[in-house]
GROMACS .gro file of C-alpha atoms in nm:
model
  280
    1MET     CA    1   0.000   0.000   0.000
    2PRO     CA    2   0.151   0.337  -0.096
    3ALA     CA    3   0.238   0.576   0.184
    4ARG     CA    4  -0.023   0.834   0.265
    5ARG     CA    5   0.052   1.161   0.087
    6VAL     CA    6   0.066   1.466   0.310
    7VAL     CA    7  -0.145   1.740   0.153
    8THR     CA    8  -0.125   2.033   0.395
    9GLY     CA    9   0.126   1.917   0.652
   10ARG     CA   10  -0.106   2.038   0.926
   11SER     CA   11  -0.192   1.848   1.242
   12GLN     CA   12  -0.436   1.557   1.219
   13GLN     CA   13  -0.530   1.590   1.587
   14PRO     CA   14  -0.863   1.782   1.610
   15ARG     CA   15  -0.769   2.006   1.900
   16LYS     CA   16  -0.429   2.101   1.757
   17ARG     CA   17  -0.574   2.148   1.410
   18PHE     CA   18  -0.838   2.389   1.541
   19ALA     CA   19  -0.575   2.599   1.721
   20GLU     CA   20  -0.352   2.588   1.414
   21GLU     CA   21  -0.627   2.714   1.184
   22LEU     CA   22  -0.699   3.002   1.420
   23ARG     CA   23  -0.335   3.111   1.413
   24LEU     CA   24  -0.310   3.077   1.036
   25LEU     CA   25  -0.623   3.284   0.977
   26ARG     CA   26  -0.513   3.561   1.209
   27ASN     CA   27  -0.160   3.572   1.071
   28GLY     CA   28  -0.303   3.575   0.720
   29ARG     CA   29  -0.487   3.894   0.812
   30GLY     CA   30  -0.173   4.044   0.963
   31GLU     CA   31  -0.356   4.107   1.293
   32SER     CA   32  -0.220   4.097   1.644
   33LEU     CA   33  -0.418   3.932   1.924
   34ARG     CA   34  -0.486   4.276   2.067
   35GLU     CA   35  -0.625   4.402   1.736
   36LEU     CA   36  -0.841   4.091   1.699
   37SER     CA   37  -0.965   4.134   2.055
   38GLU     CA   38  -1.063   4.496   1.993
   39ARG     CA   39  -1.250   4.409   1.673
   40LEU     CA   40  -1.441   4.116   1.819
   41GLY     CA   41  -1.492   4.243   2.172
   42TRP     CA   42  -1.351   3.923   2.326
   43ASP     CA   43  -1.067   3.914   2.575
   44ALA     CA   44  -0.722   3.880   2.415
   45SER     CA   45  -0.612   3.621   2.672
   46THR     CA   46  -0.908   3.399   2.577
   47LEU     CA   47  -0.821   3.424   2.209
   48GLY     CA   48  -0.456   3.353   2.288
   49LYS     CA   49  -0.542   3.040   2.485
   50MET     CA   50  -0.757   2.918   2.196
   51GLU     CA   51  -0.467   2.963   1.954
   52SER     CA   52  -0.227   2.781   2.188
   53GLY     CA   53  -0.467   2.490   2.231
   54ALA     CA   54  -0.503   2.546   2.605
   55ASN     CA   55  -0.869   2.641   2.567
   56LEU     CA   56  -1.129   2.573   2.297
   57GLY     CA   57  -1.343   2.873   2.382
   58SER     CA   58  -1.721   2.887   2.347
   59PRO     CA   59  -1.941   2.844   2.037
   60GLU     CA   60  -2.024   3.215   2.058
   61VAL     CA   61  -1.664   3.330   2.020
   62VAL     CA   62  -1.603   3.071   1.746
   63GLU     CA   63  -1.905   3.198   1.551
   64ALA     CA   64  -1.770   3.552   1.588
   65LEU     CA   65  -1.436   3.436   1.446
   66ASP     CA   66  -1.612   3.262   1.156
   67THR     CA   67  -1.786   3.589   1.071
   68HIS     CA   68  -1.469   3.792   1.109
   69TYR     CA   69  -1.262   3.567   0.884
   70GLY     CA   70  -1.538   3.503   0.631
   71THR     CA   71  -1.538   3.128   0.694
   72PRO     CA   72  -1.908   3.064   0.769
   73GLY     CA   73  -1.944   2.743   0.969
   74LEU     CA   74  -1.588   2.617   0.909
   75LEU     CA   75  -1.436   2.707   1.244
   76LEU     CA   76  -1.752   2.604   1.428
   77ALA     CA   77  -1.734   2.261   1.260
   78LEU     CA   78  -1.366   2.225   1.359
   79TRP     CA   79  -1.456   2.334   1.713
   80GLU     CA   80  -1.728   2.067   1.740
   81VAL     CA   81  -1.485   1.797   1.627
   82ALA     CA   82  -1.223   1.921   1.874
   83MET     CA   83  -1.477   1.921   2.158
   84GLY     CA   84  -1.563   1.559   2.086
   85ASP     CA   85  -1.200   1.449   2.063
   86ASN     CA   86  -1.119   1.214   2.351
   87SER     CA   87  -0.744   1.264   2.306
   88GLN     CA   88  -0.788   1.567   2.534
   89PHE     CA   89  -0.842   1.323   2.821
   90LYS     CA   90  -0.565   1.125   2.982
   91GLU     CA   91  -0.506   0.799   2.797
   92GLN     CA   92  -0.636   0.566   3.071
   93TYR     CA   93  -0.979   0.734   3.058
   94ARG     CA   94  -1.030   0.748   2.682
   95ARG     CA   95  -1.201   0.408   2.644
   96TYR     CA   96  -1.436   0.494   2.927
   97MET     CA   97  -1.515   0.826   2.758
   98ASP     CA   98  -1.607   0.642   2.437
   99ILE     CA   99  -1.840   0.409   2.629
  100GLU     CA  100  -1.994   0.695   2.825
  101ALA     CA  101  -2.072   0.881   2.503
  102GLU     CA  102  -2.280   0.592   2.363
  103ALA     CA  103  -2.449   0.477   2.685
  104LEU     CA  104  -2.828   0.462   2.685
  105SER     CA  105  -2.851   0.517   3.061
  106LEU     CA  106  -2.610   0.577   3.349
  107TRP     CA  107  -2.615   0.519   3.727
  108HIS     CA  108  -2.354   0.668   3.955
  109PHE     CA  109  -2.250   0.664   4.319
  110GLY     CA  110  -2.012   0.929   4.453
  111VAL     CA  111  -1.842   0.853   4.781
  112SER     CA  112  -1.614   1.156   4.811
  113THR     CA  113  -1.659   1.405   4.524
  114VAL     CA  114  -1.926   1.535   4.289
  115HIS     CA  115  -1.920   1.346   3.959
  116GLY     CA  116  -1.757   1.520   3.663
  117LEU     CA  117  -2.089   1.542   3.476
  118LEU     CA  118  -2.228   1.748   3.765
  119GLN     CA  119  -1.927   1.966   3.845
  120THR     CA  120  -1.905   2.341   3.800
  121THR     CA  121  -1.590   2.484   3.647
  122ALA     CA  122  -1.461   2.599   3.987
  123TYR     CA  123  -1.518   2.255   4.141
  124ALA     CA  124  -1.342   2.081   3.854
  125ARG     CA  125  -1.047   2.320   3.880
  126GLU     CA  126  -0.998   2.262   4.253
  127VAL     CA  127  -1.021   1.884   4.221
  128LEU     CA  128  -0.779   1.871   3.928
  129THR     CA  129  -0.539   2.109   4.103
  130LEU     CA  130  -0.530   1.871   4.399
  131GLY     CA  131  -0.431   1.603   4.148
  132GLY     CA  132  -0.117   1.799   4.063
  133LEU     CA  133  -0.217   1.972   3.740
  134ARG     CA  134  -0.095   2.324   3.674
  135GLY     CA  135  -0.087   2.587   3.399
  136PRO     CA  136  -0.206   2.508   3.044
  137GLU     CA  137  -0.252   2.138   3.121
  138LEU     CA  138  -0.485   2.229   3.407
  139ASP     CA  139  -0.684   2.466   3.184
  140GLN     CA  140  -0.716   2.195   2.919
  141GLN     CA  141  -0.832   1.926   3.161
  142VAL     CA  142  -1.083   2.161   3.328
  143GLU     CA  143  -1.231   2.243   2.991
  144ALA     CA  144  -1.237   1.878   2.889
  145ARG     CA  145  -1.414   1.777   3.210
  146THR     CA  146  -1.675   2.052   3.205
  147GLY     CA  147  -1.731   1.994   2.835
  148ARG     CA  148  -1.864   1.649   2.922
  149ARG     CA  149  -2.171   1.810   3.082
  150LYS     CA  150  -2.330   1.841   2.739
  151LEU     CA  151  -2.392   1.464   2.759
  152LEU     CA  152  -2.684   1.537   2.993
  153GLU     CA  153  -2.827   1.818   2.781
  154GLY     CA  154  -3.083   1.809   2.502
  155GLU     CA  155  -3.391   1.604   2.425
  156ASP     CA  156  -3.191   1.287   2.354
  157ALA     CA  157  -2.986   1.303   2.676
  158PRO     CA  158  -2.967   0.963   2.850
  159PRO     CA  159  -3.129   0.900   3.191
  160PHE     CA  160  -2.876   0.962   3.468
  161ARG     CA  161  -2.919   0.862   3.831
  162ALA     CA  162  -2.664   0.998   4.076
  163ILE     CA  163  -2.641   0.898   4.440
  164VAL     CA  164  -2.402   1.109   4.643
  165SER     CA  165  -2.283   1.036   4.992
  166GLU     CA  166  -2.367   1.300   5.250
  167ALA     CA  167  -1.990   1.332   5.295
  168VAL     CA  168  -1.967   1.482   4.945
  169LEU     CA  169  -2.205   1.761   5.045
  170ARG     CA  170  -2.018   1.827   5.369
  171THR     CA  171  -1.682   1.870   5.196
  172PRO     CA  172  -1.691   2.226   5.060
  173LEU     CA  173  -1.463   2.408   4.822
  174ARG     CA  174  -1.216   2.653   4.976
  175VAL     CA  175  -1.406   2.954   4.839
  176PRO     CA  176  -1.758   2.972   4.990
  177GLN     CA  177  -1.910   3.144   4.685
  178GLU     CA  178  -1.778   2.871   4.455
  179TRP     CA  179  -1.919   2.605   4.685
  180ARG     CA  180  -2.253   2.786   4.687
  181GLU     CA  181  -2.253   2.784   4.307
  182GLN     CA  182  -2.182   2.410   4.303
  183LEU     CA  183  -2.474   2.335   4.533
  184GLU     CA  184  -2.700   2.563   4.330
  185HIS     CA  185  -2.588   2.379   4.017
  186LEU     CA  186  -2.689   2.046   4.173
  187LEU     CA  187  -3.032   2.185   4.256
  188GLU     CA  188  -3.069   2.316   3.904
  189ILE     CA  189  -2.956   2.002   3.727
  190CYS     CA  190  -3.180   1.770   3.928
  191GLU     CA  191  -3.478   1.957   3.781
  192ARG     CA  192  -3.400   1.807   3.442
  193PRO     CA  193  -3.636   1.523   3.350
  194ASN     CA  194  -3.350   1.285   3.269
  195VAL     CA  195  -3.159   1.341   3.596
  196THR     CA  196  -3.239   1.182   3.933
  197LEU     CA  197  -3.028   1.290   4.229
  198GLN     CA  198  -3.032   1.119   4.569
  199VAL     CA  199  -2.834   1.166   4.888
  200LEU     CA  200  -2.711   0.872   5.094
  201PRO     CA  201  -2.710   0.993   5.458
  202LEU     CA  202  -2.417   0.906   5.680
  203CYS     CA  203  -2.657   0.743   5.925
  204ALA     CA  204  -2.711   0.467   5.667
  205GLY     CA  205  -2.383   0.324   5.795
  206LEU     CA  206  -2.144   0.099   5.609
  207HIS     CA  207  -2.243  -0.043   5.271
  208GLY     CA  208  -2.101  -0.247   4.984
  209LEU     CA  209  -1.957   0.051   4.795
  210VAL     CA  210  -1.819   0.231   5.100
  211SER     CA  211  -1.482   0.327   4.950
  212THR     CA  212  -1.536   0.341   4.574
  213ASP     CA  213  -1.698   0.576   4.326
  214MET     CA  214  -1.903   0.370   4.078
  215MET     CA  215  -2.060   0.430   3.741
  216PHE     CA  216  -2.281   0.181   3.559
  217LEU     CA  217  -2.347   0.226   3.189
  218ARG     CA  218  -2.607   0.039   2.982
  219LEU     CA  219  -2.494   0.011   2.622
  220PRO     CA  220  -2.701  -0.011   2.301
  221ASP     CA  221  -2.654  -0.391   2.285
  222GLY     CA  222  -2.817  -0.427   2.627
  223VAL     CA  223  -2.493  -0.503   2.809
  224THR     CA  224  -2.415  -0.312   3.130
  225VAL     CA  225  -2.056  -0.233   3.226
  226ALA     CA  226  -1.920  -0.074   3.541
  227TYR     CA  227  -1.642   0.172   3.607
  228ALA     CA  228  -1.484   0.177   3.953
  229GLU     CA  229  -1.270   0.475   4.045
  230THR     CA  230  -1.053   0.577   4.339
  231ALA     CA  231  -0.848   0.894   4.381
  232HIS     CA  232  -0.557   0.731   4.199
  233ARG     CA  233  -0.693   0.502   3.930
  234GLY     CA  234  -0.999   0.377   3.747
  235GLU     CA  235  -1.097   0.029   3.635
  236LEU     CA  236  -1.350  -0.074   3.371
  237VAL     CA  237  -1.542  -0.385   3.483
  238GLU     CA  238  -1.703  -0.586   3.201
  239GLU     CA  239  -1.725  -0.943   3.336
  240ILE     CA  240  -2.097  -1.018   3.374
  241ARG     CA  241  -2.086  -1.171   3.723
  242ALA     CA  242  -1.867  -0.893   3.861
  243VAL     CA  243  -2.097  -0.625   3.720
  244GLU     CA  244  -2.404  -0.804   3.858
  245LEU     CA  245  -2.251  -0.816   4.207
  246LEU     CA  246  -2.175  -0.444   4.196
  247LEU     CA  247  -2.527  -0.369   4.074
  248ARG     CA  248  -2.677  -0.558   4.366
  249ARG     CA  249  -2.466  -0.351   4.606
  250TYR     CA  250  -2.576  -0.035   4.430
  251ASP     CA  251  -2.944  -0.133   4.452
  252ALA     CA  252  -2.911  -0.214   4.823
  253MET     CA  253  -2.749   0.124   4.884
  254ARG     CA  254  -3.014   0.306   4.679
  255ASP     CA  255  -3.280   0.160   4.910
  256GLN     CA  256  -3.111   0.345   5.198
  257ALA     CA  257  -3.081   0.677   5.014
  258LEU     CA  258  -3.318   0.970   5.060
  259SER     CA  259  -3.590   1.012   4.799
  260PRO     CA  260  -3.524   1.267   4.522
  261ALA     CA  261  -3.758   1.517   4.695
  262GLU     CA  262  -3.594   1.465   5.035
  263SER     CA  263  -3.252   1.487   4.873
  264ARG     CA  264  -3.337   1.823   4.720
  265LYS     CA  265  -3.442   1.954   5.061
  266PHE     CA  266  -3.118   1.821   5.208
  267ILE     CA  267  -2.907   2.007   4.948
  268MET     CA  268  -3.106   2.323   5.017
  269ARG     CA  269  -3.022   2.292   5.387
  270MET     CA  270  -2.653   2.253   5.295
  271LEU     CA  271  -2.684   2.565   5.082
  272GLU     CA  272  -2.827   2.761   5.374
  273GLU     CA  273  -2.522   2.670   5.581
  274VAL     CA  274  -2.272   2.819   5.334
  275PRO     CA  275  -2.126   3.143   5.475
  276CYS     CA  276  -2.244   3.453   5.296
  277GLU     CA  277  -1.997   3.686   5.129
  278PRO     CA  278  -1.916   3.982   5.355
  279SER     CA  279  -2.097   4.298   5.250
  280THR     CA  280  -1.884   4.579   5.108
   0.00000   0.00000   0.00000
């Protein structure tokens, strides 16, 4: 088979290609980032991060760039491909990301942190910072994580049941206002028809999933797989008997959880306990 002929010599990785096209278009116009910022009304640092690949930006700024450069829909299409590119996630999570994207329904239990699909940007940043990420890599991983939230949006979004330990709701972020926003986000998202949120009170005692975050995913072929995650590693569980055992433990724990209505009231009480910002 003849070797593949390189046509443009540009990157074949969606995220890098998007950033590369942005730089090429701007340089072709002979514009500086400051000049582009002034013409579009978007912050120069945001545009710079998009061109470096550290940040993909929002669809609004991409549409503005499409209009500015006279490339209707082109940059937005490249942005959509880049957003869906799992190479932005660490390698050990990429297969799970592929499975998550095609799942027909999902069930989760969080023992220590809010699940990534439910995290605000500030929550994701603090968690990933604790994991040792810094600088551009941190920005990229925050964006990748929060970008996953679109999975739960839209009319075709899969059903998602999340059970969170009371301990999760009693472990605040360092900045009270950011923690308030996370709790408010949980209250908002549980109003969606496809999302069911329950709280497992500490008084429920020990249970079969006491030390492990779990996600169960039902796939189009009817098979259910599980993903077990600790602070240091994740494991995809596909063996039928092992998944069935974990599901039984999940069901037993769900029976001890507060109802969705009671859980909402519980989160509201947690929200009332968050210190208010001092008046200025």
